[in-house]
Short mmCIF file of C-alpha atoms in Angstrom, two decimals:
data_model
loop_
_atom_site.label_atom_id
_atom_site.label_comp_id
_atom_site.label_asym_id
_atom_site.label_seq_id
_atom_site.Cartn_x
_atom_site.Cartn_y
_atom_site.Cartn_z
CA MET A 14 -19.15 19.45 10.19
CA LYS A 15 -16.32 19.68 12.71
CA ILE A 16 -12.79 19.68 11.28
CA SER A 17 -9.77 18.66 13.34
CA VAL A 18 -6.42 19.77 11.92
CA VAL A 19 -3.47 17.56 12.87
CA ILE A 20 0.04 19.03 12.46
CA PRO A 21 3.09 16.82 13.12
CA ALA A 22 6.05 18.92 14.22
CA TRP A 23 9.75 18.60 14.96
CA ASN A 24 11.89 21.69 15.63
CA GLU A 25 9.38 24.06 14.01
CA ALA A 26 9.62 26.87 16.58
CA GLU A 27 10.22 29.56 13.96
CA THR A 28 7.14 28.73 11.89
CA ILE A 29 4.70 26.84 14.12
CA ALA A 30 2.77 29.94 15.25
CA ASP A 31 2.00 30.83 11.62
CA ALA A 32 1.08 27.20 10.91
CA VAL A 33 -1.35 27.14 13.82
CA ALA A 34 -2.89 30.50 12.84
CA SER A 35 -3.43 29.22 9.31
CA ALA A 36 -4.95 25.97 10.59
CA ARG A 37 -7.30 27.76 13.00
CA ALA A 38 -8.88 29.54 10.02
CA ILE A 39 -9.82 26.11 8.66
CA GLY A 40 -10.47 23.84 11.60
CA ASP A 41 -12.51 23.81 14.79
CA GLU A 42 -9.66 22.08 16.58
CA VAL A 43 -5.90 22.29 15.94
CA ILE A 44 -3.66 19.56 17.32
CA VAL A 45 0.11 19.91 17.10
CA VAL A 46 1.90 16.62 17.69
CA ASP A 47 5.38 17.37 18.94
CA ALA A 48 8.09 14.71 19.07
CA GLY A 49 10.08 16.28 21.88
CA SER A 50 11.47 19.24 19.93
CA PRO A 51 14.25 20.92 21.95
CA ASP A 52 13.66 24.33 20.32
CA GLY A 53 10.43 25.28 22.10
CA THR A 54 8.00 24.18 19.37
CA ALA A 55 5.47 22.84 21.88
CA GLU A 56 5.41 26.03 23.95
CA ARG A 57 4.97 28.25 20.91
CA ALA A 58 2.21 26.03 19.52
CA THR A 59 0.35 26.23 22.83
CA SER A 60 0.70 30.01 22.91
CA ALA A 61 -0.68 30.17 19.36
CA GLY A 62 -3.84 28.35 20.44
CA ALA A 63 -3.15 24.74 19.51
CA ARG A 64 -3.64 21.68 21.64
CA VAL A 65 -0.24 20.02 21.93
CA VAL A 66 0.16 16.25 22.08
CA ALA A 67 3.46 14.51 22.80
CA SER A 68 4.58 11.62 20.61
CA GLU A 69 7.66 9.64 19.78
CA LYS A 70 9.55 10.87 16.75
CA GLY A 71 8.44 9.79 13.30
CA ARG A 72 5.66 11.25 11.18
CA GLY A 73 3.66 8.03 11.16
CA HIS A 74 3.68 7.91 14.97
CA GLN A 75 2.79 11.59 15.18
CA LEU A 76 -0.08 11.53 12.69
CA ARG A 77 -1.55 8.51 14.43
CA ALA A 78 -1.22 10.09 17.88
CA GLY A 79 -2.93 13.27 16.71
CA ALA A 80 -5.78 11.45 15.02
CA GLU A 81 -6.42 9.34 18.12
CA ARG A 82 -7.01 12.51 20.14
CA ALA A 83 -9.03 14.40 17.53
CA SER A 84 -12.75 14.90 18.05
CA GLY A 85 -13.76 16.14 14.58
CA ASP A 86 -15.97 14.48 11.99
CA VAL A 87 -13.25 15.26 9.43
CA LEU A 88 -9.49 15.03 9.90
CA LEU A 89 -7.13 17.30 7.96
CA PHE A 90 -3.46 16.33 8.10
CA LEU A 91 -1.28 19.37 7.47
CA HIS A 92 2.51 19.50 7.42
CA ALA A 93 3.98 22.32 9.51
CA ASP A 94 5.68 23.90 6.48
CA VAL A 95 2.62 23.78 4.20
CA ARG A 96 0.03 26.56 3.85
CA LEU A 97 -3.37 26.32 2.18
CA GLU A 98 -4.23 29.24 -0.11
CA GLY A 99 -7.96 29.73 -0.58
CA ASP A 100 -11.08 28.79 1.36
CA ALA A 101 -10.05 25.29 2.41
CA ARG A 102 -12.91 24.81 4.85
CA SER A 103 -15.57 25.44 2.20
CA ALA A 104 -13.66 23.30 -0.29
CA ILE A 105 -13.61 20.36 2.13
CA ALA A 106 -17.33 20.78 2.81
CA ARG A 107 -18.09 20.74 -0.92
CA ALA A 108 -15.84 17.74 -1.52
CA LEU A 109 -17.60 15.73 1.19
CA GLU A 110 -21.17 16.85 0.38
CA HIS A 111 -22.12 13.46 -0.99
CA PRO A 112 -22.35 10.72 1.66
CA ALA A 113 -20.25 8.41 -0.55
CA ALA A 114 -17.37 10.89 -0.64
CA VAL A 115 -14.86 10.02 2.05
CA ALA A 116 -11.58 11.90 1.47
CA GLY A 117 -9.45 14.10 -0.73
CA ASN A 118 -6.39 16.31 -1.04
CA PHE A 119 -5.32 19.62 -2.57
CA PHE A 120 -3.32 20.70 -5.59
CA LEU A 121 0.30 20.94 -4.45
CA ARG A 122 2.48 23.82 -5.61
CA PHE A 123 6.12 24.23 -4.70
CA GLU A 124 7.26 27.80 -4.13
CA GLY A 125 9.79 29.57 -6.29
CA ALA A 126 10.63 30.22 -9.93
CA THR A 127 13.12 27.37 -10.12
CA PHE A 128 13.33 24.22 -12.21
CA ALA A 129 12.94 22.10 -9.06
CA ALA A 130 9.74 23.89 -8.03
CA TRP A 131 8.26 23.51 -11.53
CA LEU A 132 9.33 19.86 -11.87
CA PHE A 133 7.88 18.69 -8.57
CA THR A 134 4.67 20.70 -9.01
CA VAL A 135 4.06 19.13 -12.42
CA ALA A 136 5.12 15.64 -11.32
CA ASN A 137 2.79 15.65 -8.33
CA ASP A 138 -0.13 16.91 -10.41
CA VAL A 139 0.38 14.28 -13.11
CA ARG A 140 0.72 11.47 -10.57
CA ARG A 141 -2.44 12.59 -8.81
CA ARG A 142 -4.58 12.91 -11.93
CA LEU A 143 -3.39 9.83 -13.79
CA LEU A 144 -2.32 7.39 -11.07
CA ARG A 145 -4.23 8.62 -7.99
CA ILE A 146 -0.93 8.85 -6.13
CA TYR A 147 -0.35 11.68 -3.67
CA TYR A 148 1.49 12.36 -0.44
CA GLY A 149 1.00 14.09 2.89
CA ASP A 150 2.34 17.46 1.80
CA SER A 151 -0.78 17.90 -0.35
CA ALA A 152 -2.87 18.09 2.86
CA ILE A 153 -4.99 14.94 3.01
CA PHE A 154 -8.47 15.21 4.52
CA VAL A 155 -10.67 12.25 5.43
CA ARG A 156 -13.86 11.49 7.30
CA ALA A 157 -12.94 10.36 10.82
CA SER A 158 -15.11 7.25 10.46
CA THR A 159 -13.24 6.26 7.29
CA TYR A 160 -9.88 6.88 8.95
CA VAL A 161 -10.80 4.56 11.82
CA ALA A 162 -12.20 1.89 9.50
CA LEU A 163 -8.93 1.84 7.54
CA GLY A 164 -6.80 1.53 10.65
CA GLY A 165 -5.27 4.99 10.27
CA PHE A 166 -1.66 5.85 9.60
CA ARG A 167 0.89 3.18 10.36
CA ALA A 168 4.08 3.91 12.27
CA MET A 169 6.70 3.36 9.58
CA PRO A 170 9.93 5.23 8.78
CA LEU A 171 8.96 6.06 5.18
CA PHE A 172 5.82 6.22 3.01
CA GLU A 173 3.36 6.34 5.91
CA ASP A 174 1.31 8.73 3.76
CA TYR A 175 1.48 6.69 0.55
CA ASP A 176 0.60 3.53 2.50
CA PHE A 177 -2.52 5.26 3.86
CA VAL A 178 -3.44 6.70 0.46
CA ARG A 179 -3.23 3.27 -1.20
CA ARG A 180 -5.72 1.88 1.30
CA LEU A 181 -7.90 4.98 0.96
CA GLU A 182 -8.02 4.83 -2.84
CA ARG A 183 -9.22 1.22 -2.77
CA LEU A 184 -12.51 2.57 -1.43
CA GLY A 185 -13.03 4.48 -4.67
CA PRO A 186 -12.13 7.84 -6.22
CA THR A 187 -11.32 10.65 -3.82
CA ALA A 188 -11.65 14.41 -4.33
CA TYR A 189 -8.77 16.30 -5.92
CA VAL A 190 -9.35 19.94 -4.94
CA ARG A 191 -7.61 22.29 -7.36
CA ASP A 192 -9.15 25.66 -6.50
CA VAL A 193 -7.39 25.63 -3.11
CA VAL A 194 -3.62 25.21 -3.25
CA ALA A 195 -1.25 23.58 -0.78
CA VAL A 196 1.96 25.60 -0.96
CA ALA A 197 5.24 23.99 0.12
CA SER A 198 8.91 24.85 -0.07
CA ALA A 199 11.00 23.27 -2.84
CA ARG A 200 14.21 23.92 -0.93
CA ARG A 201 14.85 20.25 -0.17
CA PHE A 202 14.70 19.43 -3.89
CA GLU A 203 16.88 22.23 -5.23
CA HIS A 204 20.03 20.08 -5.41
CA ALA A 205 19.77 17.53 -8.27
CA PRO A 206 15.95 17.71 -8.61
CA LEU A 207 15.69 15.24 -11.49
CA ARG A 208 17.77 12.65 -9.69
CA THR A 209 15.72 13.18 -6.53
CA LEU A 210 12.46 12.67 -8.44
CA LEU A 211 13.78 9.48 -10.03
CA LEU A 212 14.94 8.19 -6.65
CA TRP A 213 11.54 8.79 -5.07
CA SER A 214 9.83 7.10 -8.01
CA LEU A 215 12.08 4.07 -7.62
CA LEU A 216 11.46 3.89 -3.88
CA GLN A 217 7.72 4.11 -4.51
CA VAL A 218 7.86 1.17 -6.92
CA LEU A 219 9.95 -0.86 -4.48
CA PHE A 220 7.47 -0.12 -1.70
CA SER A 221 4.59 -1.18 -3.96
CA ILE A 222 6.18 -4.59 -4.56
CA GLY A 223 6.76 -5.22 -0.89
CA VAL A 224 10.20 -3.92 0.07
CA SER A 225 10.07 -2.92 3.74
CA PRO A 226 9.88 0.78 4.67
CA ALA A 227 12.86 0.35 7.01
CA ARG A 228 15.02 -0.92 4.17
CA LEU A 229 13.80 1.85 1.87
CA ALA A 230 14.59 4.48 4.50
CA ARG A 231 18.17 3.22 4.68
CA LEU A 232 18.40 3.19 0.90
CA TYR A 233 17.12 6.76 0.73
CA VAL A 234 19.70 8.01 3.22
CA ASP A 235 22.49 6.34 1.25
CA ALA A 236 21.30 7.33 -2.24
CA ARG A 237 19.77 10.80 -1.88
CA PRO A 238 21.65 13.58 -3.67
CA LYS A 239 23.86 15.57 -1.35
CA PRO A 240 25.11 19.12 -1.98
CA ARG A 241 28.75 19.28 -2.90
CA ALA A 242 31.08 20.90 -0.43
CA PRO A 243 32.44 24.22 -1.72
CA ARG A 244 35.91 24.03 -3.19
CA ARG A 245 38.65 25.57 -1.16
CA GLY A 246 40.62 28.36 -2.74
CA ARG A 247 44.24 27.71 -3.54
#
């Protein structure tokens, strides 16, 4: 089994070398898809041992571009700020042992001892177990043949991962690997975490009933919680 790891990146110069090192422990091939980062991400990824592919900006575009150039039997899509703790390669091999098994993802844990980290860790676990809903930050892996048959990721401004997962899950149950953990930062959720979770849930429902990703992306920008500016002293 040959695993190709695809990492979409934008301005990840500070962390991309660690991301590539982590991915090389899992995959036979590491592809970093850079969207023209001005901070030297591409150069650092190359120095770390990755194959760098250029793409237009947008995670859907980047994931698709990386997959098109991958040569592995299995594709693992890994966000640049996510690390897999545990023997991910063996876990993927076990999950895909049966010929009927086509894909899976990992338990997602958000770092930190904060309410936001706990809330989003629990919410993602419940959604995955009960509704078979999961996103790209949980490190989706899929047989290359299945990826091609489904048409791959679509270039859309929001929910490119959920769109792919919905098509994937129609094929049947996928593997939920819990003994290897995808660890991500909860920093982007720390301000108004409950409101952020409710907003994402609403956007997901709207997407499911046919509202366009472009319209949802605009709605998200307008409605997402924003940190309050510090008060000026008198």
